[in-house]
mmCIF file of C-alpha atoms in Angstrom:
data_model
loop_
_atom_site.group_PDB
_atom_site.id
_atom_site.type_symbol
_atom_site.label_atom_id
_atom_site.label_comp_id
_atom_site.label_asym_id
_atom_site.label_seq_id
_atom_site.Cartn_x
_atom_site.Cartn_y
_atom_site.Cartn_z
ATOM 1 C CA MET A 1 77.883 80.108 85.759
ATOM 2 C CA ASN A 2 81.548 80.845 85.191
ATOM 3 C CA GLN A 3 82.976 83.583 87.440
ATOM 4 C CA SER A 4 84.576 85.445 84.556
ATOM 5 C CA LYS A 5 81.312 85.443 82.596
ATOM 6 C CA ILE A 6 79.500 86.930 85.573
ATOM 7 C CA SER A 7 82.148 89.603 86.040
ATOM 8 C CA VAL A 8 82.246 90.533 82.369
ATOM 9 C CA ARG A 9 78.441 90.718 82.065
ATOM 10 C CA TYR A 10 78.098 92.958 85.093
ATOM 11 C CA ALA A 11 81.006 95.111 83.950
ATOM 12 C CA LYS A 12 79.449 95.571 80.503
ATOM 13 C CA ALA A 13 76.113 96.437 82.073
ATOM 14 C CA PHE A 14 77.749 98.928 84.444
ATOM 15 C CA TYR A 15 79.726 100.550 81.636
ATOM 16 C CA GLU A 16 76.640 100.835 79.407
ATOM 17 C CA TYR A 17 74.607 102.230 82.298
ATOM 18 C CA ALA A 18 77.287 104.849 82.973
ATOM 19 C CA SER A 19 77.446 105.710 79.261
ATOM 20 C CA GLU A 20 73.676 106.157 79.058
ATOM 21 C CA LYS A 21 73.758 108.471 82.086
ATOM 22 C CA GLY A 22 76.722 110.414 80.660
ATOM 23 C CA ALA A 23 78.777 109.555 83.727
ATOM 24 C CA THR A 24 81.482 107.362 82.214
ATOM 25 C CA GLU A 25 84.409 109.497 83.360
ATOM 26 C CA LYS A 26 82.985 109.834 86.889
ATOM 27 C CA VAL A 27 82.322 106.096 87.118
ATOM 28 C CA VAL A 28 85.825 105.234 85.878
ATOM 29 C CA ALA A 29 87.328 107.544 88.496
ATOM 30 C CA ASP A 30 85.128 105.857 91.128
ATOM 31 C CA VAL A 31 86.201 102.405 89.951
ATOM 32 C CA LYS A 32 89.880 103.349 90.200
ATOM 33 C CA MET A 33 89.336 104.738 93.688
ATOM 34 C CA LEU A 34 87.458 101.619 94.810
ATOM 35 C CA LEU A 35 90.089 99.255 93.432
ATOM 36 C CA LYS A 36 92.802 101.245 95.186
ATOM 37 C CA GLY A 37 90.742 101.162 98.383
ATOM 38 C CA PHE A 38 90.356 97.381 98.164
ATOM 39 C CA ALA A 39 94.099 97.005 97.611
ATOM 40 C CA ASP A 40 95.018 99.372 100.465
ATOM 41 C CA VAL A 41 92.404 98.107 102.964
ATOM 42 C CA PRO A 42 91.692 94.389 102.392
ATOM 43 C CA GLU A 43 89.183 94.426 105.262
ATOM 44 C CA LEU A 44 86.766 96.276 102.969
ATOM 45 C CA LEU A 45 86.483 93.195 100.779
ATOM 46 C CA GLU A 46 85.838 91.069 103.852
ATOM 47 C CA VAL A 47 82.626 93.023 104.445
ATOM 48 C CA PHE A 48 81.467 92.271 100.897
ATOM 49 C CA HIS A 49 82.525 88.618 101.031
ATOM 50 C CA ASN A 50 81.091 87.889 104.472
ATOM 51 C CA PRO A 51 77.913 85.805 104.059
ATOM 52 C CA ILE A 52 76.832 86.552 107.642
ATOM 53 C CA VAL A 53 76.462 90.280 106.945
ATOM 54 C CA LYS A 54 72.968 90.845 105.557
ATOM 55 C CA PRO A 55 72.596 92.565 102.186
ATOM 56 C CA SER A 56 70.715 95.446 103.836
ATOM 57 C CA LYS A 57 73.695 96.041 106.165
ATOM 58 C CA LYS A 58 76.091 95.882 103.220
ATOM 59 C CA LYS A 59 74.032 98.472 101.349
ATOM 60 C CA LEU A 60 73.966 100.707 104.419
ATOM 61 C CA PHE A 61 77.737 100.277 104.743
ATOM 62 C CA VAL A 62 78.246 101.217 101.077
ATOM 63 C CA SER A 63 75.964 104.254 101.350
ATOM 64 C CA SER A 64 77.621 105.567 104.494
ATOM 65 C CA LEU A 65 81.162 104.835 103.315
ATOM 66 C CA LEU A 66 80.825 106.185 99.786
ATOM 67 C CA ALA A 67 78.331 109.028 100.224
ATOM 68 C CA ASN A 68 79.783 112.238 98.763
ATOM 69 C CA LYS A 69 82.831 110.295 97.493
ATOM 70 C CA VAL A 70 81.401 108.581 94.403
ATOM 71 C CA CYS A 71 78.603 109.345 91.980
ATOM 72 C CA THR A 72 75.092 108.009 92.490
ATOM 73 C CA GLU A 73 75.452 105.657 89.510
ATOM 74 C CA THR A 74 78.305 103.850 91.258
ATOM 75 C CA ILE A 75 76.394 103.468 94.511
ATOM 76 C CA SER A 76 73.312 102.260 92.629
ATOM 77 C CA PHE A 77 75.308 99.679 90.764
ATOM 78 C CA ILE A 78 77.089 98.388 93.873
ATOM 79 C CA ASN A 79 73.682 98.066 95.526
ATOM 80 C CA LEU A 80 72.480 96.079 92.503
ATOM 81 C CA ILE A 81 75.473 93.760 92.826
ATOM 82 C CA ILE A 82 74.634 93.244 96.500
ATOM 83 C CA SER A 83 70.932 92.675 95.761
ATOM 84 C CA ASN A 84 71.839 89.985 93.241
ATOM 85 C CA ASN A 85 74.269 88.302 95.661
ATOM 86 C CA ARG A 86 77.222 88.951 93.347
ATOM 87 C CA GLU A 87 79.361 90.909 95.813
ATOM 88 C CA MET A 88 81.972 88.121 95.736
ATOM 89 C CA PHE A 89 82.810 89.309 92.217
ATOM 90 C CA ILE A 90 82.993 93.040 92.912
ATOM 91 C CA GLN A 91 86.739 93.374 92.411
ATOM 92 C CA ASP A 92 86.661 91.436 89.128
ATOM 93 C CA ILE A 93 83.681 93.436 87.920
ATOM 94 C CA LEU A 94 85.474 96.713 88.635
ATOM 95 C CA ARG A 95 88.653 95.534 86.887
ATOM 96 C CA ASN A 96 86.590 94.520 83.853
ATOM 97 C CA VAL A 97 84.938 97.959 83.783
ATOM 98 C CA LEU A 98 88.410 99.499 83.494
ATOM 99 C CA ASP A 99 89.347 97.053 80.732
ATOM 100 C CA ILE A 100 86.214 97.951 78.765
ATOM 101 C CA TYR A 101 86.905 101.661 79.251
ATOM 102 C CA HIS A 102 90.495 101.274 78.067
ATOM 103 C CA LYS A 103 89.444 99.331 74.973
ATOM 104 C CA ASN A 104 86.753 101.868 74.092
ATOM 105 C CA THR A 105 89.016 104.869 74.561
ATOM 106 C CA GLY A 106 92.184 103.360 73.049
ATOM 107 C CA ILE A 107 94.226 103.490 76.232
ATOM 108 C CA THR A 108 97.072 101.013 76.719
ATOM 109 C CA THR A 109 97.752 99.902 80.273
ATOM 110 C CA VAL A 110 101.395 99.663 81.269
ATOM 111 C CA THR A 111 102.599 98.186 84.549
ATOM 112 C CA ILE A 112 106.231 98.664 85.500
ATOM 113 C CA THR A 113 107.486 96.515 88.351
ATOM 114 C CA SER A 114 110.962 97.309 89.618
ATOM 115 C CA ALA A 115 113.174 96.334 92.546
ATOM 116 C CA VAL A 116 113.317 99.937 93.769
ATOM 117 C CA PRO A 117 110.845 102.780 93.209
ATOM 118 C CA LEU A 118 111.259 104.475 89.840
ATOM 119 C CA SER A 119 111.911 108.171 89.570
ATOM 120 C CA ASP A 120 109.362 110.277 87.722
ATOM 121 C CA ALA A 121 111.836 110.695 84.850
ATOM 122 C CA GLN A 122 112.302 106.925 84.516
ATOM 123 C CA GLU A 123 108.570 106.300 84.502
ATOM 124 C CA LYS A 124 108.018 109.104 81.983
ATOM 125 C CA SER A 125 110.732 107.625 79.759
ATOM 126 C CA VAL A 126 109.007 104.224 79.682
ATOM 127 C CA VAL A 127 105.584 105.783 79.108
ATOM 128 C CA ASP A 128 106.927 107.960 76.275
ATOM 129 C CA TYR A 129 108.578 104.933 74.652
ATOM 130 C CA VAL A 130 105.390 102.852 74.777
ATOM 131 C CA THR A 131 103.295 105.807 73.567
ATOM 132 C CA LYS A 132 105.583 106.234 70.581
ATOM 133 C CA LYS A 133 105.830 102.510 69.751
ATOM 134 C CA LYS A 134 102.127 101.713 70.191
ATOM 135 C CA ASN A 135 100.845 105.077 68.938
ATOM 136 C CA THR A 136 98.298 105.199 71.749
ATOM 137 C CA LYS A 137 97.520 106.879 75.027
ATOM 138 C CA VAL A 138 99.210 105.158 77.956
ATOM 139 C CA GLU A 139 98.058 104.757 81.524
ATOM 140 C CA SER A 140 100.861 103.563 83.761
ATOM 141 C CA GLN A 141 101.140 101.892 87.131
ATOM 142 C CA THR A 142 104.321 101.293 89.051
ATOM 143 C CA LYS A 143 104.966 98.554 91.563
ATOM 144 C CA THR A 144 107.959 97.662 93.650
ATOM 145 C CA ASP A 145 109.114 94.099 94.195
ATOM 146 C CA ALA A 146 112.452 93.734 95.978
ATOM 147 C CA SER A 147 112.648 90.053 94.974
ATOM 148 C CA LEU A 148 113.514 91.188 91.419
ATOM 149 C CA MET A 149 116.955 92.218 92.798
ATOM 150 C CA GLY A 150 117.352 94.754 89.998
ATOM 151 C CA GLY A 151 116.029 95.568 86.563
ATOM 152 C CA PHE A 152 112.311 95.671 85.823
ATOM 153 C CA VAL A 153 109.314 93.824 84.438
ATOM 154 C CA LEU A 154 107.276 95.769 81.891
ATOM 155 C CA ARG A 155 103.736 94.605 81.222
ATOM 156 C CA ILE A 156 101.884 96.165 78.287
ATOM 157 C CA ASP A 157 98.300 94.901 78.252
ATOM 158 C CA ASP A 158 98.850 91.139 77.842
ATOM 159 C CA LEU A 159 102.507 91.293 76.806
ATOM 160 C CA GLN A 160 105.332 91.068 79.312
ATOM 161 C CA TYR A 161 109.028 91.940 78.997
ATOM 162 C CA ASP A 162 111.108 90.680 81.919
ATOM 163 C CA ALA A 163 114.474 92.403 82.280
ATOM 164 C CA SER A 164 114.954 91.570 85.947
ATOM 165 C CA ILE A 165 118.116 90.254 87.565
ATOM 166 C CA LYS A 166 116.075 87.489 89.212
ATOM 167 C CA THR A 167 114.953 86.100 85.854
ATOM 168 C CA ARG A 168 118.401 86.445 84.309
ATOM 169 C CA LEU A 169 119.949 84.507 87.224
ATOM 170 C CA LYS A 170 117.360 81.743 86.765
ATOM 171 C CA GLU A 171 118.220 81.551 83.073
ATOM 172 C CA ILE A 172 121.955 81.282 83.830
ATOM 173 C CA LYS A 173 121.279 78.609 86.466
ATOM 174 C CA ASN A 174 119.192 76.579 84.004
ATOM 175 C CA GLU A 175 121.919 76.863 81.329
ATOM 176 C CA LEU A 176 124.563 75.649 83.769
ATOM 177 C CA ILE A 177 122.388 72.751 84.929
ATOM 178 C CA ALA A 178 121.680 71.771 81.317
ATOM 179 C CA LYS A 179 125.415 71.772 80.426
ATOM 180 C CA TYR A 180 126.596 69.818 83.452
#
């Protein structure tokens, strides 16, 4: 079965389960925390992806690591993923849960990547602009990528606006090569 199909099906099931239990907001907060944890500590994913570690040990690891940090629905669902040998897809499943939540609540995701960290005022300015243009709630993320050299890359859901120096220099280079 296709990886994306697996991830989407599990994400839909998790979201529906959370909705039925009235724990959608708690689960979404848990998902955000887990995704941040996976990004900050890549070794956590290694535990999930390691085929040598038995499912019972993975479940014990999850219970001890996440006890009192996430709701019981989240732990139950992660244990289900482990039981069904789908732990390789955990990150994709969690990302899809957030996508489903955003679609259902009308939230637009904005990612701003800049060469240097943005000030709070700069980030607020971008968020306010997108909120006004899209007439929607906006959830923003900021990233720093020094290779951009300056400017920024703004990603709104699936759309991307690249106003970076790096891209502009590439465009100028390509124009010069095409002329000469």
